[in-house]
PDB file of C-alpha atoms and ligand atoms in Angstrom:
ATOM      1  CA  MET A 391      44.790 110.705 -51.559  1.00 47.00           C
ATOM      2  CA  LYS A 392      45.135 112.826 -54.664  1.00 48.00           C
ATOM      3  CA  THR A 393      46.512 111.129 -57.746  1.00 54.00           C
ATOM      4  CA  LYS A 394      47.235 112.712 -61.069  1.00 55.00           C
ATOM      5  CA  GLY A 395      49.277 111.822 -64.129  1.00 57.00           C
ATOM      6  CA  ARG A 396      49.048 108.860 -66.400  1.00 52.00           C
ATOM      7  CA  ARG A 397      50.405 105.409 -66.874  1.00 54.00           C
ATOM      8  CA  ARG A 398      52.661 105.123 -69.905  1.00 54.00           C
ATOM      9  CA  SER A 399      52.160 101.521 -71.048  1.00 53.00           C
ATOM     10  CA  THR A 400      49.806  98.598 -70.834  1.00 57.00           C
ATOM     11  CA  GLY A 401      50.928  95.343 -69.206  1.00 80.00           C
ATOM     12  CA  ILE A 402      53.100  95.048 -66.084  1.00 88.00           C
ATOM     13  CA  PRO A 403      55.735  97.795 -66.226  1.00 92.00           C
ATOM     14  CA  ARG A 404      59.341  96.567 -66.286  1.00 92.00           C
ATOM     15  CA  VAL A 405      61.108  99.831 -65.544  1.00 94.00           C
ATOM     16  CA  ILE A 406      59.632 101.785 -62.644  1.00 96.00           C
ATOM     17  CA  ALA A 407      60.873 105.231 -61.599  1.00 97.00           C
ATOM     18  CA  ILE A 408      60.013 106.579 -58.149  1.00 97.00           C
ATOM     19  CA  ASP A 409      60.954 110.193 -57.483  1.00 96.00           C
ATOM     20  CA  GLY A 410      60.177 112.725 -54.793  1.00 95.00           C
ATOM     21  CA  PRO A 411      61.659 114.813 -51.997  1.00 93.00           C
ATOM     22  CA  ALA A 412      63.714 113.486 -49.084  1.00 88.00           C
ATOM     23  CA  ALA A 413      61.857 111.188 -46.678  1.00 89.00           C
ATOM     24  CA  ALA A 414      58.783 110.822 -48.900  1.00 92.00           C
ATOM     25  CA  GLY A 415      59.003 107.015 -48.504  1.00 90.00           C
ATOM     26  CA  LYS A 416      60.588 106.268 -51.896  1.00 93.00           C
ATOM     27  CA  SER A 417      63.046 103.735 -50.585  1.00 90.00           C
ATOM     28  CA  THR A 418      60.658 101.769 -48.371  1.00 89.00           C
ATOM     29  CA  VAL A 419      57.980 101.700 -51.036  1.00 93.00           C
ATOM     30  CA  GLY A 420      60.410 100.959 -53.881  1.00 94.00           C
ATOM     31  CA  ARG A 421      62.041  98.109 -52.028  1.00 92.00           C
ATOM     32  CA  GLU A 422      58.687  96.503 -51.280  1.00 93.00           C
ATOM     33  CA  ILE A 423      57.391  96.867 -54.855  1.00 94.00           C
ATOM     34  CA  GLY A 424      60.677  95.477 -56.200  1.00 93.00           C
ATOM     35  CA  ALA A 425      60.415  92.479 -53.873  1.00 92.00           C
ATOM     36  CA  ARG A 426      56.817  91.802 -54.910  1.00 92.00           C
ATOM     37  CA  LEU A 427      57.688  91.921 -58.612  1.00 92.00           C
ATOM     38  CA  GLY A 428      61.051  90.167 -58.285  1.00 92.00           C
ATOM     39  CA  TYR A 429      62.837  93.245 -59.682  1.00 93.00           C
ATOM     40  CA  PRO A 430      66.053  94.679 -58.228  1.00 92.00           C
ATOM     41  CA  PHE A 431      65.605  97.936 -56.338  1.00 93.00           C
ATOM     42  CA  LEU A 432      68.141 100.717 -56.623  1.00 93.00           C
ATOM     43  CA  ASP A 433      68.086 103.723 -54.306  1.00 94.00           C
ATOM     44  CA  THR A 434      70.132 106.311 -56.195  1.00 96.00           C
ATOM     45  CA  GLY A 435      70.383 108.582 -53.137  1.00 94.00           C
ATOM     46  CA  ALA A 436      72.826 105.974 -51.779  1.00 95.00           C
ATOM     47  CA  ILE A 437      75.087 106.565 -54.778  1.00 97.00           C
ATOM     48  CA  TYR A 438      75.182 110.335 -54.147  1.00 97.00           C
ATOM     49  CA  ARG A 439      75.808 109.605 -50.464  1.00 96.00           C
ATOM     50  CA  ALA A 440      78.655 107.212 -51.312  1.00 97.00           C
ATOM     51  CA  MET A 441      80.234 109.873 -53.519  1.00 98.00           C
ATOM     52  CA  THR A 442      79.805 112.484 -50.762  1.00 98.00           C
ATOM     53  CA  TRP A 443      81.320 110.242 -48.095  1.00 98.00           C
ATOM     54  CA  THR A 444      84.278 109.501 -50.350  1.00 98.00           C
ATOM     55  CA  ALA A 445      84.844 113.211 -51.018  1.00 98.00           C
ATOM     56  CA  LEU A 446      84.786 113.950 -47.277  1.00 98.00           C
ATOM     57  CA  HIS A 447      86.961 110.958 -46.452  1.00 97.00           C
ATOM     58  CA  ARG A 448      89.561 111.969 -49.046  1.00 97.00           C
ATOM     59  CA  GLY A 449      89.561 115.594 -47.907  1.00 97.00           C
ATOM     60  CA  VAL A 450      88.254 117.038 -51.186  1.00 97.00           C
ATOM     61  CA  ASP A 451      87.241 120.698 -50.929  1.00 97.00           C
ATOM     62  CA  LEU A 452      83.459 120.619 -51.355  1.00 96.00           C
ATOM     63  CA  SER A 453      83.454 124.068 -52.935  1.00 96.00           C
ATOM     64  CA  ASP A 454      85.821 122.870 -55.697  1.00 97.00           C
ATOM     65  CA  GLU A 455      83.432 121.687 -58.421  1.00 97.00           C
ATOM     66  CA  ASP A 456      86.215 120.485 -60.729  1.00 98.00           C
ATOM     67  CA  ALA A 457      87.758 118.367 -57.989  1.00 98.00           C
ATOM     68  CA  LEU A 458      84.357 116.869 -57.140  1.00 98.00           C
ATOM     69  CA  SER A 459      83.612 116.156 -60.806  1.00 98.00           C
ATOM     70  CA  ASP A 460      87.028 114.528 -61.338  1.00 98.00           C
ATOM     71  CA  LEU A 461      86.535 112.397 -58.255  1.00 98.00           C
ATOM     72  CA  ALA A 462      83.054 111.266 -59.376  1.00 98.00           C
ATOM     73  CA  ALA A 463      84.376 110.336 -62.825  1.00 97.00           C
ATOM     74  CA  SER A 464      87.257 108.349 -61.341  1.00 97.00           C
ATOM     75  CA  LEU A 465      85.267 106.209 -58.900  1.00 97.00           C
ATOM     76  CA  SER A 466      84.154 102.681 -59.486  1.00 96.00           C
ATOM     77  CA  ILE A 467      80.750 102.403 -57.789  1.00 96.00           C
ATOM     78  CA  ASP A 468      78.929  99.111 -57.506  1.00 94.00           C
ATOM     79  CA  VAL A 469      75.813  97.836 -55.770  1.00 92.00           C
ATOM     80  CA  GLY A 470      75.206  94.452 -54.177  1.00 90.00           C
ATOM     81  CA  PRO A 471      72.484  92.759 -52.126  1.00 86.00           C
ATOM     82  CA  PRO A 472      71.822  94.197 -48.651  1.00 84.00           C
ATOM     83  CA  ASN A 473      73.863  93.184 -45.628  1.00 81.00           C
ATOM     84  CA  LEU A 474      71.737  91.215 -43.176  1.00 78.00           C
ATOM     85  CA  ASP A 475      72.390  93.667 -40.327  1.00 77.00           C
ATOM     86  CA  SER A 476      71.720  96.818 -42.397  1.00 78.00           C
ATOM     87  CA  ILE A 477      68.576  98.874 -42.929  1.00 76.00           C
ATOM     88  CA  GLU A 478      69.902  99.956 -46.328  1.00 81.00           C
ATOM     89  CA  PRO A 479      68.240  98.228 -49.284  1.00 83.00           C
ATOM     90  CA  SER A 480      71.619  97.540 -50.932  1.00 88.00           C
ATOM     91  CA  THR A 481      75.311  97.340 -50.194  1.00 94.00           C
ATOM     92  CA  ILE A 482      77.292 100.108 -51.877  1.00 96.00           C
ATOM     93  CA  PHE A 483      80.924  99.627 -52.882  1.00 97.00           C
ATOM     94  CA  VAL A 484      83.327 102.408 -53.842  1.00 97.00           C
ATOM     95  CA  ASP A 485      86.483 101.110 -55.481  1.00 96.00           C
ATOM     96  CA  GLU A 486      85.513  97.683 -54.093  1.00 95.00           C
ATOM     97  CA  VAL A 487      85.253  98.881 -50.464  1.00 96.00           C
ATOM     98  CA  ASP A 488      81.882  98.508 -48.709  1.00 96.00           C
ATOM     99  CA  VAL A 489      80.903 102.047 -47.615  1.00 96.00           C
ATOM    100  CA  THR A 490      77.274 101.306 -46.700  1.00 95.00           C
ATOM    101  CA  ARG A 491      77.666 101.943 -42.977  1.00 92.00           C
ATOM    102  CA  PHE A 492      78.856 105.504 -43.594  1.00 94.00           C
ATOM    103  CA  LEU A 493      75.979 106.641 -45.782  1.00 93.00           C
ATOM    104  CA  ARG A 494      73.734 108.031 -43.010  1.00 86.00           C
ATOM    105  CA  GLN A 495      76.464 109.814 -41.066  1.00 88.00           C
ATOM    106  CA  PRO A 496      75.464 113.385 -40.132  1.00 84.00           C
ATOM    107  CA  GLU A 497      78.423 114.834 -42.110  1.00 93.00           C
ATOM    108  CA  VAL A 498      77.186 113.037 -45.224  1.00 94.00           C
ATOM    109  CA  GLU A 499      73.596 114.099 -44.543  1.00 87.00           C
ATOM    110  CA  ALA A 500      74.728 117.730 -44.275  1.00 88.00           C
ATOM    111  CA  ALA A 501      76.853 117.748 -47.452  1.00 94.00           C
ATOM    112  CA  VAL A 502      75.055 115.451 -49.898  1.00 93.00           C
ATOM    113  CA  SER A 503      72.697 118.037 -51.416  1.00 88.00           C
ATOM    114  CA  LEU A 504      75.623 120.370 -52.060  1.00 90.00           C
ATOM    115  CA  VAL A 505      77.717 117.692 -53.737  1.00 96.00           C
ATOM    116  CA  SER A 506      74.808 116.462 -55.836  1.00 94.00           C
ATOM    117  CA  ARG A 507      74.082 119.821 -57.386  1.00 92.00           C
ATOM    118  CA  VAL A 508      77.451 119.839 -59.204  1.00 96.00           C
ATOM    119  CA  ALA A 509      76.900 119.177 -62.936  1.00 96.00           C
ATOM    120  CA  GLY A 510      80.046 117.060 -63.392  1.00 97.00           C
ATOM    121  CA  VAL A 511      79.132 114.900 -60.414  1.00 98.00           C
ATOM    122  CA  ARG A 512      75.646 114.306 -61.803  1.00 97.00           C
ATOM    123  CA  LYS A 513      76.961 113.475 -65.252  1.00 97.00           C
ATOM    124  CA  ALA A 514      79.291 110.790 -63.875  1.00 98.00           C
ATOM    125  CA  LEU A 515      76.750 109.350 -61.457  1.00 98.00           C
ATOM    126  CA  VAL A 516      73.891 109.278 -63.980  1.00 97.00           C
ATOM    127  CA  ARG A 517      76.130 107.137 -66.176  1.00 96.00           C
ATOM    128  CA  VAL A 518      76.752 104.782 -63.233  1.00 96.00           C
ATOM    129  CA  GLN A 519      73.007 104.580 -62.528  1.00 96.00           C
ATOM    130  CA  ARG A 520      72.145 103.754 -66.139  1.00 95.00           C
ATOM    131  CA  GLU A 521      74.796 101.041 -66.207  1.00 93.00           C
ATOM    132  CA  LEU A 522      73.474  99.576 -62.972  1.00 91.00           C
ATOM    133  CA  ALA A 523      69.906  99.642 -64.303  1.00 88.00           C
ATOM    134  CA  GLY A 524      71.043  97.642 -67.338  1.00 84.00           C
ATOM    135  CA  ARG A 525      68.425  96.427 -69.739  1.00 79.00           C
ATOM    136  CA  ASN A 526      66.399  94.386 -67.299  1.00 85.00           C
ATOM    137  CA  ALA A 527      63.412  95.128 -65.123  1.00 93.00           C
ATOM    138  CA  VAL A 528      64.227  97.517 -62.277  1.00 94.00           C
ATOM    139  CA  VAL A 529      62.689  99.787 -59.664  1.00 96.00           C
ATOM    140  CA  MET A 530      64.789 102.915 -59.226  1.00 96.00           C
ATOM    141  CA  ALA A 531      64.235 105.709 -56.698  1.00 96.00           C
ATOM    142  CA  GLY A 532      65.690 109.221 -56.608  1.00 95.00           C
ATOM    143  CA  ARG A 533      65.025 112.796 -57.636  1.00 93.00           C
ATOM    144  CA  ASP A 534      65.502 112.749 -61.421  1.00 94.00           C
ATOM    145  CA  ILE A 535      64.888 109.139 -62.431  1.00 96.00           C
ATOM    146  CA  GLY A 536      61.746 109.853 -64.468  1.00 96.00           C
ATOM    147  CA  THR A 537      63.072 113.132 -65.890  1.00 95.00           C
ATOM    148  CA  VAL A 538      66.740 112.347 -66.636  1.00 95.00           C
ATOM    149  CA  VAL A 539      68.089 108.913 -65.706  1.00 96.00           C
ATOM    150  CA  LEU A 540      65.371 106.670 -67.167  1.00 96.00           C
ATOM    151  CA  PRO A 541      63.070 108.993 -69.136  1.00 96.00           C
ATOM    152  CA  LYS A 542      61.543 106.020 -70.950  1.00 94.00           C
ATOM    153  CA  ALA A 543      60.486 104.250 -67.739  1.00 95.00           C
ATOM    154  CA  ASP A 544      57.199 102.370 -68.138  1.00 94.00           C
ATOM    155  CA  LEU A 545      55.762 103.734 -64.914  1.00 95.00           C
ATOM    156  CA  LYS A 546      56.819 106.964 -63.222  1.00 96.00           C
ATOM    157  CA  VAL A 547      55.590 107.763 -59.767  1.00 96.00           C
ATOM    158  CA  TYR A 548      56.293 110.971 -57.874  1.00 96.00           C
ATOM    159  CA  LEU A 549      55.664 110.730 -54.137  1.00 96.00           C
ATOM    160  CA  VAL A 550      54.810 113.890 -52.233  1.00 93.00           C
ATOM    161  CA  ALA A 551      54.031 114.549 -48.583  1.00 93.00           C
ATOM    162  CA  SER A 552      54.133 117.691 -46.475  1.00 95.00           C
ATOM    163  CA  VAL A 553      57.500 118.498 -44.956  1.00 95.00           C
ATOM    164  CA  GLU A 554      56.001 118.066 -41.459  1.00 95.00           C
ATOM    165  CA  GLU A 555      54.787 114.544 -42.251  1.00 93.00           C
ATOM    166  CA  ARG A 556      58.151 113.632 -43.784  1.00 94.00           C
ATOM    167  CA  ALA A 557      59.956 114.994 -40.732  1.00 95.00           C
ATOM    168  CA  ARG A 558      57.779 112.815 -38.469  1.00 93.00           C
ATOM    169  CA  ARG A 559      58.596 109.713 -40.538  1.00 89.00           C
ATOM    170  CA  ARG A 560      62.329 110.436 -40.789  1.00 89.00           C
ATOM    171  CA  PHE A 561      62.560 111.292 -37.073  1.00 92.00           C
ATOM    172  CA  ALA A 562      60.928 107.961 -36.189  1.00 91.00           C
ATOM    173  CA  GLU A 563      63.415 106.094 -38.424  1.00 84.00           C
ATOM    174  CA  LEU A 564      66.456 107.890 -37.029  1.00 84.00           C
ATOM    175  CA  SER A 565      65.286 107.478 -33.429  1.00 89.00           C
ATOM    176  CA  ALA A 566      64.773 103.773 -34.035  1.00 87.00           C
ATOM    177  CA  LEU A 567      68.410 103.648 -35.167  1.00 79.00           C
ATOM    178  CA  GLY A 568      69.403 105.226 -31.848  1.00 83.00           C
ATOM    179  CA  LEU A 569      70.539 108.512 -33.430  1.00 79.00           C
ATOM    180  CA  ASP A 570      70.423 111.539 -31.163  1.00 84.00           C
ATOM    181  CA  VAL A 571      68.333 114.067 -33.133  1.00 87.00           C
ATOM    182  CA  THR A 572      65.207 116.103 -32.421  1.00 93.00           C
ATOM    183  CA  GLU A 573      62.187 116.317 -34.710  1.00 95.00           C
ATOM    184  CA  GLU A 574      62.872 120.062 -35.027  1.00 95.00           C
ATOM    185  CA  GLU A 575      66.373 119.386 -36.364  1.00 93.00           C
ATOM    186  CA  VAL A 576      65.048 116.835 -38.837  1.00 93.00           C
ATOM    187  CA  LEU A 577      62.395 119.314 -40.037  1.00 95.00           C
ATOM    188  CA  HIS A 578      64.978 122.055 -40.432  1.00 94.00           C
ATOM    189  CA  ASP A 579      67.313 119.777 -42.400  1.00 89.00           C
ATOM    190  CA  LEU A 580      64.518 118.556 -44.706  1.00 92.00           C
ATOM    191  CA  ARG A 581      63.508 122.146 -45.489  1.00 94.00           C
ATOM    192  CA  ARG A 582      67.106 122.968 -46.333  1.00 90.00           C
ATOM    193  CA  ARG A 583      67.507 119.902 -48.560  1.00 87.00           C
ATOM    194  CA  ASP A 584      64.162 120.494 -50.305  1.00 90.00           C
ATOM    195  CA  ARG A 585      65.334 123.976 -51.154  1.00 90.00           C
ATOM    196  CA  ILE A 586      68.747 122.897 -52.492  1.00 87.00           C
ATOM    197  CA  ASP A 587      67.328 119.887 -54.416  1.00 85.00           C
ATOM    198  CA  SER A 588      64.536 121.947 -56.027  1.00 87.00           C
ATOM    199  CA  GLU A 589      66.484 125.104 -56.787  1.00 88.00           C
ATOM    200  CA  ARG A 590      69.631 123.595 -58.306  1.00 83.00           C
ATOM    201  CA  SER A 591      70.096 124.367 -61.997  1.00 86.00           C
ATOM    202  CA  VAL A 592      70.947 120.808 -63.095  1.00 85.00           C
ATOM    203  CA  SER A 593      68.134 118.233 -62.920  1.00 83.00           C
ATOM    204  CA  PRO A 594      66.140 119.956 -60.181  1.00 83.00           C
ATOM    205  CA  LEU A 595      63.617 117.963 -58.198  1.00 87.00           C
ATOM    206  CA  ARG A 596      60.338 118.010 -60.101  1.00 90.00           C
ATOM    207  CA  PRO A 597      57.853 115.437 -61.414  1.00 93.00           C
ATOM    208  CA  ALA A 598      58.222 114.249 -65.022  1.00 94.00           C
ATOM    209  CA  GLU A 599      55.342 115.401 -67.200  1.00 94.00           C
ATOM    210  CA  ASP A 600      54.090 111.845 -67.454  1.00 95.00           C
ATOM    211  CA  ALA A 601      54.583 110.968 -63.772  1.00 96.00           C
ATOM    212  CA  ILE A 602      51.716 109.919 -61.563  1.00 95.00           C
ATOM    213  CA  VAL A 603      51.782 112.145 -58.485  1.00 95.00           C
ATOM    214  CA  LEU A 604      50.818 110.404 -55.242  1.00 94.00           C
ATOM    215  CA  ASP A 605      50.114 112.611 -52.263  1.00 93.00           C
ATOM    216  CA  THR A 606      50.863 110.345 -49.320  1.00 91.00           C
ATOM    217  CA  ASP A 607      49.969 112.707 -46.459  1.00 90.00           C
ATOM    218  CA  GLY A 608      47.996 110.836 -43.833  1.00 87.00           C
ATOM    219  CA  LEU A 609      48.718 107.434 -45.388  1.00 90.00           C
ATOM    220  CA  THR A 610      50.800 104.666 -43.880  1.00 87.00           C
ATOM    221  CA  LEU A 611      53.649 103.383 -46.012  1.00 84.00           C
ATOM    222  CA  GLU A 612      51.696 100.106 -46.386  1.00 90.00           C
ATOM    223  CA  GLU A 613      48.835 102.078 -47.913  1.00 93.00           C
ATOM    224  CA  VAL A 614      51.232 103.802 -50.306  1.00 93.00           C
ATOM    225  CA  VAL A 615      52.679 100.417 -51.321  1.00 93.00           C
ATOM    226  CA  GLN A 616      49.150  99.145 -51.933  1.00 93.00           C
ATOM    227  CA  ARG A 617      48.326 102.147 -54.092  1.00 93.00           C
ATOM    228  CA  LEU A 618      51.511 101.681 -56.093  1.00 93.00           C
ATOM    229  CA  ALA A 619      50.820  97.956 -56.481  1.00 92.00           C
ATOM    230  CA  GLU A 620      47.440  98.887 -57.975  1.00 92.00           C
ATOM    231  CA  LEU A 621      49.150 101.241 -60.421  1.00 92.00           C
ATOM    232  CA  VAL A 622      51.633  98.511 -61.385  1.00 90.00           C
ATOM    233  CA  GLU A 623      48.840  96.027 -61.979  1.00 88.00           C
ATOM    234  CA  GLY A 624      46.839  98.623 -63.854  1.00 83.00           C
ATOM    235  CA  THR A 625      43.825  98.171 -61.615  1.00 61.00           C
ATOM    236  CA  THR A 626      43.262 101.903 -61.179  1.00 63.00           C
TER     237      THR A 626
HETATM  238  O1   DC B 960      67.161 110.084 -51.210  1.00 52.93           O
HETATM  239  P1   DC B 960      68.297 110.559 -50.296  1.00 52.93           P
HETATM  240  O2   DC B 960      67.839 111.438 -49.181  1.00 52.93           O
HETATM  241  O3   DC B 960      69.162 109.434 -49.826  1.00 52.93           O
HETATM  242  O4   DC B 960      69.203 111.463 -51.263  1.00 52.93           O
HETATM  243  C1   DC B 960      70.338 112.122 -50.782  1.00 52.93           C
HETATM  244  C2   DC B 960      70.668 113.312 -51.676  1.00 52.93           C
HETATM  245  O5   DC B 960      71.106 112.846 -52.932  1.00 52.93           O
HETATM  246  C3   DC B 960      69.530 114.268 -51.960  1.00 52.93           C
HETATM  247  O6   DC B 960      69.514 115.345 -51.040  1.00 52.93           O
HETATM  248  C4   DC B 960      69.790 114.761 -53.349  1.00 52.93           C
HETATM  249  C5   DC B 960      70.657 113.705 -53.960  1.00 52.93           C
HETATM  250  N1   DC B 960      70.018 112.895 -54.999  1.00 52.93           N
HETATM  251  C6   DC B 960      69.948 113.442 -56.250  1.00 52.93           C
HETATM  252  O7   DC B 960      70.353 114.588 -56.441  1.00 52.93           O
HETATM  253  N2   DC B 960      69.460 112.701 -57.280  1.00 52.93           N
HETATM  254  C7   DC B 960      68.995 111.460 -57.077  1.00 52.93           C
HETATM  255  N3   DC B 960      68.519 110.743 -58.119  1.00 52.93           N
HETATM  256  C8   DC B 960      69.017 110.902 -55.781  1.00 52.93           C
HETATM  257  C9   DC B 960      69.522 111.659 -54.749  1.00 52.93           C
END
């Protein structure tokens, strides 16, 4: 595994940012590290998904950036502990309604990158994410946590893996959930989302200058967790 970048502080980091492209393992790894340290874990992709589902559900025109921005600014988004029967690391509430079960719907999957490139949407949702992070220890995963949301994080990790490897992992997850998709479709969708997430003008997907880049190709998620645990403990 290739690793580059540097650790920002000495001692056990309290604020940990995990960024990277779709299906790089951020959520699985972040949840496990959070559990080991006793820190809450927040997957910010779920917040963009919740916003996207709400926009679809309320019939907002996804090409109308003002309408999307107004909607994002008007929503009350909150996060709670996971439901026992859910694979999601948290329960997401929009205006006090639990929307967690809708977050992986194909319509949301198809639209979320488009909704999240709108500047007004990002502005409103970054504010929500900072409020949720509070002043306590936290592990947060997303695309722009180290660059924009929590630029002072004590440890920033950027997970990378080839798109083929990520497609294999995501396909296995979706198949296990009983969803009817092919690996080809998953690969195609990841390529599309990588392109939109990296090419958008506001907060594009990229590692922070002080992020440690972990190339996870060929590693199991347990091995990635182990590597991250070593970074947290400062043993590397
Ligand atoms: O991590 P995920 O696949 O659940 O994220 C869904 C989408 O949300 C992703 O395509 C881009 C967007 N996103 C973002 O723009 N910024 C974040 N911090 C997290 C997710």
